[in-house]
Tab-separated table of N, CA and C in Angstrom:
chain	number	residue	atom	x	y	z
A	4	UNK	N	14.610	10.480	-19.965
A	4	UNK	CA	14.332	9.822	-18.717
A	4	UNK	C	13.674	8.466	-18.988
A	5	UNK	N	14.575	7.391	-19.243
A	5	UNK	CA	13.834	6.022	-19.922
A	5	UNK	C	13.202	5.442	-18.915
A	6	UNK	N	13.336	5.786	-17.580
A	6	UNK	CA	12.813	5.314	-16.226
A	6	UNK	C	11.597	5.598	-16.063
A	7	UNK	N	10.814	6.541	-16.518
A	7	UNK	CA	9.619	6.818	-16.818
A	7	UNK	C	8.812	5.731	-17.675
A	8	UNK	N	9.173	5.505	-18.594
A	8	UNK	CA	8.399	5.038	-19.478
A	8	UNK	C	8.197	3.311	-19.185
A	9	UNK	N	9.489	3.081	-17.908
A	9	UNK	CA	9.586	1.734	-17.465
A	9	UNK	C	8.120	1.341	-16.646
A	10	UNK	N	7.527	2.519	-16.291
A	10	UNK	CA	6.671	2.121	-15.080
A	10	UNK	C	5.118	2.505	-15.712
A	11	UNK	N	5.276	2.596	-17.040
A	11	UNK	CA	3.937	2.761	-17.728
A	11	UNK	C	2.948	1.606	-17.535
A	12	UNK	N	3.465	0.061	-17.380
A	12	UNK	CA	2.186	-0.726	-16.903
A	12	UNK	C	2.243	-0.683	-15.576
A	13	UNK	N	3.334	0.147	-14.721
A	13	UNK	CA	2.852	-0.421	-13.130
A	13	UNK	C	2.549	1.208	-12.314
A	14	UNK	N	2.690	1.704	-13.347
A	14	UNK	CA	1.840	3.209	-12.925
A	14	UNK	C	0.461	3.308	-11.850
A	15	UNK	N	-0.342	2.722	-12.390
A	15	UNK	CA	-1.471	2.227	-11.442
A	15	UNK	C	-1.304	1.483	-9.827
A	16	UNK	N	-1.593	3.038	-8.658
A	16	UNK	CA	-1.536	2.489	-7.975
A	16	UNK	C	-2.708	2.701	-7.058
A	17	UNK	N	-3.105	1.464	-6.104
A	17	UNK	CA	-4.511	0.934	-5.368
A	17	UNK	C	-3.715	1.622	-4.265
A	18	UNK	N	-4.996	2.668	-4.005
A	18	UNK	CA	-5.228	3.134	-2.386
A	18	UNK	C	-6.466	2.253	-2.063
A	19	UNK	N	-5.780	1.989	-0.647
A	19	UNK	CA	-6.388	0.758	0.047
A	19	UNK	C	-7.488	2.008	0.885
A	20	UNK	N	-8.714	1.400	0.614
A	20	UNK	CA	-9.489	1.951	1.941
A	20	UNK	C	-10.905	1.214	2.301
A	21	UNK	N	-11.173	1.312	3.289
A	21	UNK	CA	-12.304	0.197	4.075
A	21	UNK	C	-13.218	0.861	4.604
A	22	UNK	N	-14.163	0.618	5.382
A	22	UNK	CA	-15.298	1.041	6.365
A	22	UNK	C	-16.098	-0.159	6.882
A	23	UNK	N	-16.506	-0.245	8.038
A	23	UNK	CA	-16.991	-1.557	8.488
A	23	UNK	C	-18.277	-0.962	9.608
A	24	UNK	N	-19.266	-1.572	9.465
A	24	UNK	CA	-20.032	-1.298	10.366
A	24	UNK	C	-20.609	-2.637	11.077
A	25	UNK	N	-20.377	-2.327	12.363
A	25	UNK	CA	-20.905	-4.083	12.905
A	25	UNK	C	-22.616	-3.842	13.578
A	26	UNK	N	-22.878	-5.187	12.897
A	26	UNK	CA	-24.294	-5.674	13.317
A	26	UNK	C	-24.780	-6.139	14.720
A	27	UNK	N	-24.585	-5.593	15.832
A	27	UNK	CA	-24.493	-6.793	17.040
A	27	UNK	C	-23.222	-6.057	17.844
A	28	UNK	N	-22.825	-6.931	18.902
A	28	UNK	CA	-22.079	-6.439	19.740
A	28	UNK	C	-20.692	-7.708	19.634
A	29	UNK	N	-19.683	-7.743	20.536
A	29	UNK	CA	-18.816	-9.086	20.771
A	29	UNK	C	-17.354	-8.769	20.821
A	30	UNK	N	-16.596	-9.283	21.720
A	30	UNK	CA	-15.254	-8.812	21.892
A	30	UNK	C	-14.696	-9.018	20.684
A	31	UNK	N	-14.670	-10.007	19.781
A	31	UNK	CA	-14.515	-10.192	18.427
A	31	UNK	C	-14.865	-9.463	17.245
A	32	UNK	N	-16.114	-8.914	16.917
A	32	UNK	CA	-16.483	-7.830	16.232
A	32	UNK	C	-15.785	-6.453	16.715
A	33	UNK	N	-16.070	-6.230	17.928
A	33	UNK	CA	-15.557	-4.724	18.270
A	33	UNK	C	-14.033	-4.698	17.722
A	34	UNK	N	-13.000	-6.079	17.721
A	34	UNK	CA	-11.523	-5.863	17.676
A	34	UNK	C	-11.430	-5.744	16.037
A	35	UNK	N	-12.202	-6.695	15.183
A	35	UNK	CA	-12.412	-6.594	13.562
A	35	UNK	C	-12.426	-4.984	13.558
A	36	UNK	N	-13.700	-4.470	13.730
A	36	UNK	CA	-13.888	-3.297	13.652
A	36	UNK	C	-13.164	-2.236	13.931
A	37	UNK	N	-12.047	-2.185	15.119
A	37	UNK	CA	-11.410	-1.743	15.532
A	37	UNK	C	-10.256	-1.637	14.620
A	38	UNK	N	-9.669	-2.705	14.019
A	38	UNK	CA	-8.722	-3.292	13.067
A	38	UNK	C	-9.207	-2.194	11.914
A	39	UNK	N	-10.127	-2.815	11.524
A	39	UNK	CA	-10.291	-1.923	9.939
A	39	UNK	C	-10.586	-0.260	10.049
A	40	UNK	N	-11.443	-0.012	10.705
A	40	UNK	CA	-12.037	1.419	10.674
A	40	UNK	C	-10.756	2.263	11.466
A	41	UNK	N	-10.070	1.908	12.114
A	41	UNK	CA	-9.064	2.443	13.013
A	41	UNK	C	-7.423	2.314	12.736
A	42	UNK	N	-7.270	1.232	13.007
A	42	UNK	CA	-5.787	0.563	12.450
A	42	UNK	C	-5.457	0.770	11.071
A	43	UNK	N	-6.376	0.010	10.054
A	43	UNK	CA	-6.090	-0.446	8.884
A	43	UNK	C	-6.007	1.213	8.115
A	44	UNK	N	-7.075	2.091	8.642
A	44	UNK	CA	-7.740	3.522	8.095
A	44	UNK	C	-6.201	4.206	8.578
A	45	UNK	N	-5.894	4.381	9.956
A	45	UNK	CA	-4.544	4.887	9.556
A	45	UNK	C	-3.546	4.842	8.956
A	46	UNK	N	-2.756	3.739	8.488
A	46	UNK	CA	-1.839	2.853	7.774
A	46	UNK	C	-2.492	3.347	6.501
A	47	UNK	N	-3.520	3.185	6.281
A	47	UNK	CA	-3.778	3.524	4.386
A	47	UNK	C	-3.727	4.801	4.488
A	48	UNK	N	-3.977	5.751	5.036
A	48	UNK	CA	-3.772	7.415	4.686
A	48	UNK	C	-2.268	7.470	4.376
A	49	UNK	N	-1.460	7.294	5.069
A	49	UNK	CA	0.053	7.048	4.933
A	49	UNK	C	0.289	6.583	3.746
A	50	UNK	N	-0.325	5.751	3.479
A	50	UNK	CA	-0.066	4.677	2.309
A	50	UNK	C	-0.335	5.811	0.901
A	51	UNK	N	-2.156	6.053	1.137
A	51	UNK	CA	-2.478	7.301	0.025
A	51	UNK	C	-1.318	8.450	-0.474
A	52	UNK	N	-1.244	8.958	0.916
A	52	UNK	CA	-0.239	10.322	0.671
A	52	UNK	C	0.888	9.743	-0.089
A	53	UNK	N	1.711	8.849	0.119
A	53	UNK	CA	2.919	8.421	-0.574
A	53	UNK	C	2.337	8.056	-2.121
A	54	UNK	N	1.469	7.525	-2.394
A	54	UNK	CA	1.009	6.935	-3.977
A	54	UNK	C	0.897	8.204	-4.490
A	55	UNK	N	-0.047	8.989	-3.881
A	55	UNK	CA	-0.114	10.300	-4.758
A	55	UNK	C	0.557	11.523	-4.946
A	56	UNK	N	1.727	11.385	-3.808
A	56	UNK	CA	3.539	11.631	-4.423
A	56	UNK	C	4.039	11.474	-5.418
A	57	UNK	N	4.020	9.801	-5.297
A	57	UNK	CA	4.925	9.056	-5.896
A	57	UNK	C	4.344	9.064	-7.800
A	58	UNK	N	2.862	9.302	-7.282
A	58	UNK	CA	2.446	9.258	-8.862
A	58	UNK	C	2.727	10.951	-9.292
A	59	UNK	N	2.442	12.039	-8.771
A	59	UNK	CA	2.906	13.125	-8.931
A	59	UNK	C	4.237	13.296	-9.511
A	60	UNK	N	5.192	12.706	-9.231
A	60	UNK	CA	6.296	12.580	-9.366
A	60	UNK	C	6.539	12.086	-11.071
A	61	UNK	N	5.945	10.485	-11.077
A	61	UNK	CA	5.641	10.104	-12.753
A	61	UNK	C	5.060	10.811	-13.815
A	62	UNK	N	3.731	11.939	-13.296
A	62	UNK	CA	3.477	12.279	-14.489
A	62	UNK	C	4.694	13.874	-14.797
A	63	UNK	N	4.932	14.341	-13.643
A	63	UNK	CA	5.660	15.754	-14.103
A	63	UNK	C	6.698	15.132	-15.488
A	64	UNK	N	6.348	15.853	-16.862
A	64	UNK	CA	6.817	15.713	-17.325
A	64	UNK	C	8.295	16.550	-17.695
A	65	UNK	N	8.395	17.452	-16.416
A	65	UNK	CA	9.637	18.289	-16.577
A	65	UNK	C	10.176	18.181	-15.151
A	66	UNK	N	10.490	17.446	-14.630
A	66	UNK	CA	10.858	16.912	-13.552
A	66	UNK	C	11.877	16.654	-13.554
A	67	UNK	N	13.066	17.325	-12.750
A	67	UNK	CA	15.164	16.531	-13.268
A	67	UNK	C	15.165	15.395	-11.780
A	68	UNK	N	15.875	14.457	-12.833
A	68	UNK	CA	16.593	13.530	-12.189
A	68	UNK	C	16.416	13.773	-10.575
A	69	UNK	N	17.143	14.534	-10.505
A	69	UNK	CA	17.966	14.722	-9.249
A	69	UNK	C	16.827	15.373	-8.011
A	70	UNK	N	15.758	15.726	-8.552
A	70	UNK	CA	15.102	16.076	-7.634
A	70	UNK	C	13.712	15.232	-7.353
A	71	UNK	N	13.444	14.595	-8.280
A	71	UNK	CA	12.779	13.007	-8.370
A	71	UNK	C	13.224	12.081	-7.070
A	72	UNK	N	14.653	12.104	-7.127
A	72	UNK	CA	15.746	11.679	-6.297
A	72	UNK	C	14.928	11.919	-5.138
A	73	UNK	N	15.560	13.304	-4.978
A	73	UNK	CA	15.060	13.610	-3.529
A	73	UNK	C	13.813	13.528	-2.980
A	74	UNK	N	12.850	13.964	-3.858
A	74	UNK	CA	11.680	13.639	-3.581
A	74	UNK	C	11.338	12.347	-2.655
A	75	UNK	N	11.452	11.455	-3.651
A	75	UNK	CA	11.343	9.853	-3.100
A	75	UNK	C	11.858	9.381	-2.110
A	76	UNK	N	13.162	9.747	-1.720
A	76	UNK	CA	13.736	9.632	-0.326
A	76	UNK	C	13.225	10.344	0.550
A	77	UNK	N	12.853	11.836	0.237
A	77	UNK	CA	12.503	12.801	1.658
A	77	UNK	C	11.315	12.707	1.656
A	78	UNK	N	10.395	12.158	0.650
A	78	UNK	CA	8.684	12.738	1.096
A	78	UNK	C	7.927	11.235	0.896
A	79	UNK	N	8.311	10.385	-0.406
A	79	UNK	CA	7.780	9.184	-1.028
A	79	UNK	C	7.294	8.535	-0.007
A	80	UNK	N	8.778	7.924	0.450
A	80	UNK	CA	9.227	6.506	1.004
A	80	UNK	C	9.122	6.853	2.606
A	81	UNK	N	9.403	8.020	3.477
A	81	UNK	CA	9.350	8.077	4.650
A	81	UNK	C	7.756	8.113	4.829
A	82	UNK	N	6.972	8.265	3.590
A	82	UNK	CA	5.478	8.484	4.449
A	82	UNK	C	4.737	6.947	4.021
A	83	UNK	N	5.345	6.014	3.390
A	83	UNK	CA	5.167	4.933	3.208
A	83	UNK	C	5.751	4.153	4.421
A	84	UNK	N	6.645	4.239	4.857
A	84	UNK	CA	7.129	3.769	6.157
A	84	UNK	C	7.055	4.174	7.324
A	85	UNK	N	5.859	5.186	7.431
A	85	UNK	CA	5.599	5.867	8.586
A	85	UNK	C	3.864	4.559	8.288
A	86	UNK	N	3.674	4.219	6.991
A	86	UNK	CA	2.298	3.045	7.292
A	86	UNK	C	2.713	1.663	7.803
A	87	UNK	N	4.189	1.284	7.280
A	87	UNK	CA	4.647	0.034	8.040
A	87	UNK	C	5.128	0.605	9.605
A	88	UNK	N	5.341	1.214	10.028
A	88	UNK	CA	5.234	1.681	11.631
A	88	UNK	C	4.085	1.508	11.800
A	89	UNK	N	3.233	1.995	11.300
A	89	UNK	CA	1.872	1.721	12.236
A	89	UNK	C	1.187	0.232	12.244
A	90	UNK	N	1.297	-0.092	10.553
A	90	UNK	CA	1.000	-1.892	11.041
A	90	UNK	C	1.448	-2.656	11.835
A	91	UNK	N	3.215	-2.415	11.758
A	91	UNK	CA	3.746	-2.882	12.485
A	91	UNK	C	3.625	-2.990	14.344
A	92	UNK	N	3.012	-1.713	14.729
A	92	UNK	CA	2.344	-1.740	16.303
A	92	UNK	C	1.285	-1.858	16.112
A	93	UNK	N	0.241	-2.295	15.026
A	93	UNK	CA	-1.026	-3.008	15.724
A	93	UNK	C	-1.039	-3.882	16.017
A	94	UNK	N	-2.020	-3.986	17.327
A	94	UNK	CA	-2.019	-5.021	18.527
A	94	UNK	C	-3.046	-6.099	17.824
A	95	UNK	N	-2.638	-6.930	17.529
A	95	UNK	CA	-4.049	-8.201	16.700
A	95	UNK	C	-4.584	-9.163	17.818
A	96	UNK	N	-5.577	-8.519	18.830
A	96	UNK	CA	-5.905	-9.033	19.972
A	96	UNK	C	-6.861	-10.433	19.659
A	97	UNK	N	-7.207	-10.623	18.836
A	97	UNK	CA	-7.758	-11.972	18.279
A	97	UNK	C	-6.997	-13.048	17.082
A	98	UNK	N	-7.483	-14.025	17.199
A	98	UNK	CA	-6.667	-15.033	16.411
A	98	UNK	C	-7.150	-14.362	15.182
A	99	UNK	N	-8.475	-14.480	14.765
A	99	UNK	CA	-8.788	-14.282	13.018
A	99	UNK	C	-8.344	-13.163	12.785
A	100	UNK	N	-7.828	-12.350	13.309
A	100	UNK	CA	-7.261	-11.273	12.704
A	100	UNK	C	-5.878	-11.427	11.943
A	101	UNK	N	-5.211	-12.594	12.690
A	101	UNK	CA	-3.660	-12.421	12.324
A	101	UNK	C	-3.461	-13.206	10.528
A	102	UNK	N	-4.227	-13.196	10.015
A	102	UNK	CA	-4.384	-13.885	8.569
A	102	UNK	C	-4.583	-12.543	8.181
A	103	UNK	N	-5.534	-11.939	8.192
A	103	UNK	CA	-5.253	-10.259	7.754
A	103	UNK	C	-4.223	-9.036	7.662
A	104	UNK	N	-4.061	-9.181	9.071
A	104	UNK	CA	-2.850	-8.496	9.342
A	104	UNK	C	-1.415	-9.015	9.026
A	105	UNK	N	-1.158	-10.080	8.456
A	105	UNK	CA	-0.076	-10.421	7.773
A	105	UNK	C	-0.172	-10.296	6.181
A	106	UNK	N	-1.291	-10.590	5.580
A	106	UNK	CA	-1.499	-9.765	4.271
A	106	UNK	C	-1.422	-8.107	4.303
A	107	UNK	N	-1.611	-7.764	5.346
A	107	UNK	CA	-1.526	-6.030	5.011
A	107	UNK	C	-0.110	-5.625	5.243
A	108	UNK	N	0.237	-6.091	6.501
A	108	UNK	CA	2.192	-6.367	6.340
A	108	UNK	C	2.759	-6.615	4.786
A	109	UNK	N	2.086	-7.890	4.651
A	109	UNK	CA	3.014	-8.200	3.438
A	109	UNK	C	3.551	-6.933	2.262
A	110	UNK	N	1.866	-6.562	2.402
A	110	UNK	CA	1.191	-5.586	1.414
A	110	UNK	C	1.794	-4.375	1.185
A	111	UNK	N	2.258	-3.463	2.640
A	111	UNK	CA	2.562	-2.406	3.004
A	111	UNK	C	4.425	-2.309	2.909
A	112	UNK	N	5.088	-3.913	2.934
A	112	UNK	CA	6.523	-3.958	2.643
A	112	UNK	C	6.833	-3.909	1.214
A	113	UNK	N	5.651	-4.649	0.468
A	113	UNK	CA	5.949	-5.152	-1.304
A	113	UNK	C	5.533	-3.469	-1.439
A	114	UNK	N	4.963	-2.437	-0.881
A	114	UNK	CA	4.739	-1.662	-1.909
A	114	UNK	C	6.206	-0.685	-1.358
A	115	UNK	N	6.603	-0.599	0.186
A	115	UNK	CA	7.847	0.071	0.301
A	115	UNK	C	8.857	-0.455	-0.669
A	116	UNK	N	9.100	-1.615	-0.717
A	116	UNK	CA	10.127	-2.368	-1.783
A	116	UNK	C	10.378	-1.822	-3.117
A	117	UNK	N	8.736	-1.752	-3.708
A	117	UNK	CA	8.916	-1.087	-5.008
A	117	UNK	C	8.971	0.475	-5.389
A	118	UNK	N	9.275	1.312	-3.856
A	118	UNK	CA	9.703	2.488	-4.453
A	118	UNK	C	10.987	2.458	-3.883
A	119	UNK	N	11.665	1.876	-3.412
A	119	UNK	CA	12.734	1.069	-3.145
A	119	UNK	C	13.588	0.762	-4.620
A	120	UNK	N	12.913	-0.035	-4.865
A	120	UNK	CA	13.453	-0.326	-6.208
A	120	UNK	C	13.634	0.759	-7.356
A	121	UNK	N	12.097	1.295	-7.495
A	121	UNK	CA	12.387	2.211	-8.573
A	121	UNK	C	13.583	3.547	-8.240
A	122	UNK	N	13.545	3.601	-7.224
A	122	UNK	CA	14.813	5.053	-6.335
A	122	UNK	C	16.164	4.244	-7.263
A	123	UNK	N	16.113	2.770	-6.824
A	123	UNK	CA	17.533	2.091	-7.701
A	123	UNK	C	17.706	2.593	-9.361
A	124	UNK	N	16.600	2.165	-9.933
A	124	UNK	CA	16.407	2.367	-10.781
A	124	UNK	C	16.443	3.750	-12.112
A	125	UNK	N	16.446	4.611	-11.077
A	125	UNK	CA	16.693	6.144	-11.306
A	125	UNK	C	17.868	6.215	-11.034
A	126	UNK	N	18.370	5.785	-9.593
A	126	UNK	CA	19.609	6.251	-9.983
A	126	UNK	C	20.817	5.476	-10.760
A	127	UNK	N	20.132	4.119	-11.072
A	127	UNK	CA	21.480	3.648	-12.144
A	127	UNK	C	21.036	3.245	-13.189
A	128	UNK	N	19.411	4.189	-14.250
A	128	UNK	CA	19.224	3.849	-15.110
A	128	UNK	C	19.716	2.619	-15.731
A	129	UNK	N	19.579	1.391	-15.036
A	129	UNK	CA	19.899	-0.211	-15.294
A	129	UNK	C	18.419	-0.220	-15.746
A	130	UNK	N	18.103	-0.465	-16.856
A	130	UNK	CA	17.288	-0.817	-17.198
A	130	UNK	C	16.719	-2.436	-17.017
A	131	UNK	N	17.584	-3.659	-16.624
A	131	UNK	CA	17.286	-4.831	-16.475
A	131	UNK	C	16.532	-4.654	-15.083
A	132	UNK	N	16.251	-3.933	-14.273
A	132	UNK	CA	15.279	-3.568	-13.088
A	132	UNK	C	13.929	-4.085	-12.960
A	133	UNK	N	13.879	-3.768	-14.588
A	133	UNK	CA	12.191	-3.972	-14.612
A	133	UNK	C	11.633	-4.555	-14.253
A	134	UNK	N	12.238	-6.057	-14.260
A	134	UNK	CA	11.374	-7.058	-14.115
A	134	UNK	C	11.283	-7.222	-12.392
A	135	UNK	N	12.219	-6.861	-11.908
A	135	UNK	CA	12.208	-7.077	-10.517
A	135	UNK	C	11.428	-6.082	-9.985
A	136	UNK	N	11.504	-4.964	-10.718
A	136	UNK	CA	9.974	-3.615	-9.862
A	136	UNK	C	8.519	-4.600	-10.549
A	137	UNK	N	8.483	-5.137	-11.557
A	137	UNK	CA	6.854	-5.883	-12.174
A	137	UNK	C	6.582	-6.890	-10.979
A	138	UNK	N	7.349	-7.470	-10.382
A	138	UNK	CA	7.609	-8.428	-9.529
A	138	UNK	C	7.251	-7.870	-7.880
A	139	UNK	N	7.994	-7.011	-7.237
A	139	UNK	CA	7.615	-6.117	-6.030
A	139	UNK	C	5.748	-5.877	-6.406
A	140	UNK	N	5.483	-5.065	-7.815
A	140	UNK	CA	4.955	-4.449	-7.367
A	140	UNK	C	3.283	-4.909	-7.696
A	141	UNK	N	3.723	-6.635	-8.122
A	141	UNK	CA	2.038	-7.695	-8.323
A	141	UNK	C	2.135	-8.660	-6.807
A	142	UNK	N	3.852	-8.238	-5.554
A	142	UNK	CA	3.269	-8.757	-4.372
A	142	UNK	C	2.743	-7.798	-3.957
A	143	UNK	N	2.704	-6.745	-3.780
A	143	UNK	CA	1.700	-5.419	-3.635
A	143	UNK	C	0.210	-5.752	-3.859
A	144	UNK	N	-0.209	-5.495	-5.068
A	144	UNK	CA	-1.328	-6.271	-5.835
A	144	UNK	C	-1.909	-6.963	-4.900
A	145	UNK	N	-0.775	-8.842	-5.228
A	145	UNK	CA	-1.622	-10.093	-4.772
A	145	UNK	C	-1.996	-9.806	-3.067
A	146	UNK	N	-0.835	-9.370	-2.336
A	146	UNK	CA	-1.046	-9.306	-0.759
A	146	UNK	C	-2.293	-8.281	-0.569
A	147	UNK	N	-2.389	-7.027	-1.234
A	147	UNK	CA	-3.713	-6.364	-0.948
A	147	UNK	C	-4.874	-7.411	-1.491
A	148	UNK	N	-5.283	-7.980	-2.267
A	148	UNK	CA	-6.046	-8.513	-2.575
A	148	UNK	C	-6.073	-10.020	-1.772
A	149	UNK	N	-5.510	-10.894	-1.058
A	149	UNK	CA	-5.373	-11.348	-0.391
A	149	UNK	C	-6.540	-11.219	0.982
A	150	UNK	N	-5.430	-9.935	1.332
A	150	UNK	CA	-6.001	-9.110	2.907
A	150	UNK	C	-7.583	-8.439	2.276
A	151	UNK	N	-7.890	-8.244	1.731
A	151	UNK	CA	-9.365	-7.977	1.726
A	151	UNK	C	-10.209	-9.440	1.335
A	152	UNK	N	-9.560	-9.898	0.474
A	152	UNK	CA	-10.713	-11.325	0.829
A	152	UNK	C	-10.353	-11.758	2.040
A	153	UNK	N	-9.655	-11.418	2.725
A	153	UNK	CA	-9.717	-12.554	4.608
A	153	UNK	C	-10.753	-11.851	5.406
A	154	UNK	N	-10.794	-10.547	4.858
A	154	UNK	CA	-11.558	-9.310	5.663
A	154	UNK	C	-12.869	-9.435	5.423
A	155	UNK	N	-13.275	-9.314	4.008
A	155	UNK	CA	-14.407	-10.045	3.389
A	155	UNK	C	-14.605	-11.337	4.183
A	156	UNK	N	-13.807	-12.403	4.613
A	156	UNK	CA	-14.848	-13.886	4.648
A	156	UNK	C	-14.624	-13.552	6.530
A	157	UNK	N	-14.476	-12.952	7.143
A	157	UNK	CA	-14.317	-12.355	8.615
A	157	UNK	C	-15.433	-11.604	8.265
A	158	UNK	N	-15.590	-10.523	7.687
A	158	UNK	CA	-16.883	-9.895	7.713
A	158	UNK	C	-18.494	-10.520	7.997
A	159	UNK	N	-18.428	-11.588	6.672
A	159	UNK	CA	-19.484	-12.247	6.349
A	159	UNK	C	-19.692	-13.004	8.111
A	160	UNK	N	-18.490	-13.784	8.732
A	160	UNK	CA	-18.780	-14.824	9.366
A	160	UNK	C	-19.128	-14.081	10.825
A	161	UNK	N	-18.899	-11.906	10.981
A	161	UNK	CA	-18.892	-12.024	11.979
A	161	UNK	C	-20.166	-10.813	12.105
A	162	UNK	N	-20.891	-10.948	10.878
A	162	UNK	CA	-22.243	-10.131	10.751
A	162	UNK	C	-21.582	-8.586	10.896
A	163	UNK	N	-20.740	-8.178	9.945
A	163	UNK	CA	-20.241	-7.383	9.651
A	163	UNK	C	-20.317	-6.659	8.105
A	164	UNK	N	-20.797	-5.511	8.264
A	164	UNK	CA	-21.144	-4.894	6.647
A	164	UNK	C	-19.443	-4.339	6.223
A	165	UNK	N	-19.139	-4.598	5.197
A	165	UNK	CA	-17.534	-4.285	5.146
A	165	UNK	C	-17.732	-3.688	3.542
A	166	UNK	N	-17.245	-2.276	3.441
A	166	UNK	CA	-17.470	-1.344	2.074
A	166	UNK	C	-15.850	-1.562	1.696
A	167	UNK	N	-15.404	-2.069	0.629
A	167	UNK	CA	-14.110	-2.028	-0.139
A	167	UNK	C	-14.131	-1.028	-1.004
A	168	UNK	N	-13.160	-0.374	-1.043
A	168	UNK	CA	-12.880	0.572	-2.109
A	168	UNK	C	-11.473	1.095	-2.180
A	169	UNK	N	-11.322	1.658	-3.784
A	169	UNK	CA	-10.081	1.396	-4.260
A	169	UNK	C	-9.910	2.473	-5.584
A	170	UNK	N	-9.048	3.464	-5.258
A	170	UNK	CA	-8.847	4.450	-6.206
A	170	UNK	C	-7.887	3.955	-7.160
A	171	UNK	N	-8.073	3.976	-8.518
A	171	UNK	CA	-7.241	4.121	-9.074
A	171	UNK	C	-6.300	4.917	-9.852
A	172	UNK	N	-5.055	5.268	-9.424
A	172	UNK	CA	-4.482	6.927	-9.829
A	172	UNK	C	-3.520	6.630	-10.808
A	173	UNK	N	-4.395	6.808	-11.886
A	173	UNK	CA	-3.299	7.101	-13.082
A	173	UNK	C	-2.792	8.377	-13.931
C-alpha cells in the first residue's frame, strides 16, 4: 500500500478548537462570541470526527484497499462536509467577522480537497499526487492559521479572552 507511506509528512492533522469569553457587553462582542463558541465549535466537531477517521484509517496497518475506499467516501468526507454545510450557513452579522469566516471557509474546503485527493490517490495509486495532496493540505495549515490570527487580533480589539487550541493526531 505505497499510498500510506505517501502521507507520512502530512499525517498530522490540527483539530481546530476555540473558547471565548467576553469582557463587557456589545452587539459586536456577543456576535464574535457567538461566531466562535457556537458556529465555529460546531463546524470543528465535524471537522474532529472526520480527522480522527481519516487518521484511523492511516494507521490500521491491515486495512484492504477497498474498504479504506469506502470508508472515506461513506464516513471521512460526508462528516467533513457536513462542517462546510455548517460554515457555509453561518450568518456573519458583522463586518469584522467576514475576514474570519472566509479563512475558516477556506480552511474547511482545503481540508475537504485533501481527502478528496488522497480517495484519488488510492484509487489510482498515481503516485505523482503527492505533490498536489502537500499542496491542499499546507492551504489547510496556512487558512487555519490565518483564521485564528484574525480571531486573535478581533479578540484583543474587542476585550475578548480567546483560548486556542490544537490537537495533534499522529
Amino acid at each position: 500500500m505505497n499510498y500510506k507511506m505517501v502521507l507520512v509528512s502530512v499525517i498530522s492533522v490540527f483539530l481546530v478548537g476555540c473558547s471565548a469569553l467576553g469582557i463587557g457587553t456589545g452587539k459586536q462582542q456577543d456576535a464574535i462570541l457567538k461566531f466562535i463558541n457556537d458556529d465555529v465549535e460546531e463546524a470543528s466537531q465535524h471537522q474532529e470526527n472526520s480527522a480522527l477517521l481519516f487518521n484511523e484509517l492511516l494507521m490500521d496497518p491491515e486495512i484492504e484497499e477497498d474498504v479504506m475506499v469506502d470508508r472515506i467516501k461513506n464516513e471521512v468526507i460526508p462528516e467533513a462536509e457536513k462542517a462546510v454545510d455548517i460554515v457555509e450557513n453561518i450568518d456573519v452579522p458583522i463586518e469584522e467577522l467576514e475576514e474570519p469566516y472566509a479563512f475558516l471557509k477556506e480552511g474547511l474546503d482545503s481540508y475537504t480537497n485533501v481527502l478528496h485527493i488522497y480517495l484519488k490517490l488510492i484509487e489510482t495509486n498515481d503516485l505523482t499526487i503527492e505533490e498536489e495532496l502537500d499542496e491542499a493540505f499546507s492551504g489547510y495549515d496556512t487558512a487555519l492559521e490565518k483564521y485564528h490570527n484574525s480571531i486573535e487580533e478581533l479578540a484583543d480589539e474587542f476585550d475578548i479572552e480567546y483560548e486556542r487550541y490544537e490537537t495533534d493526531v499522529e
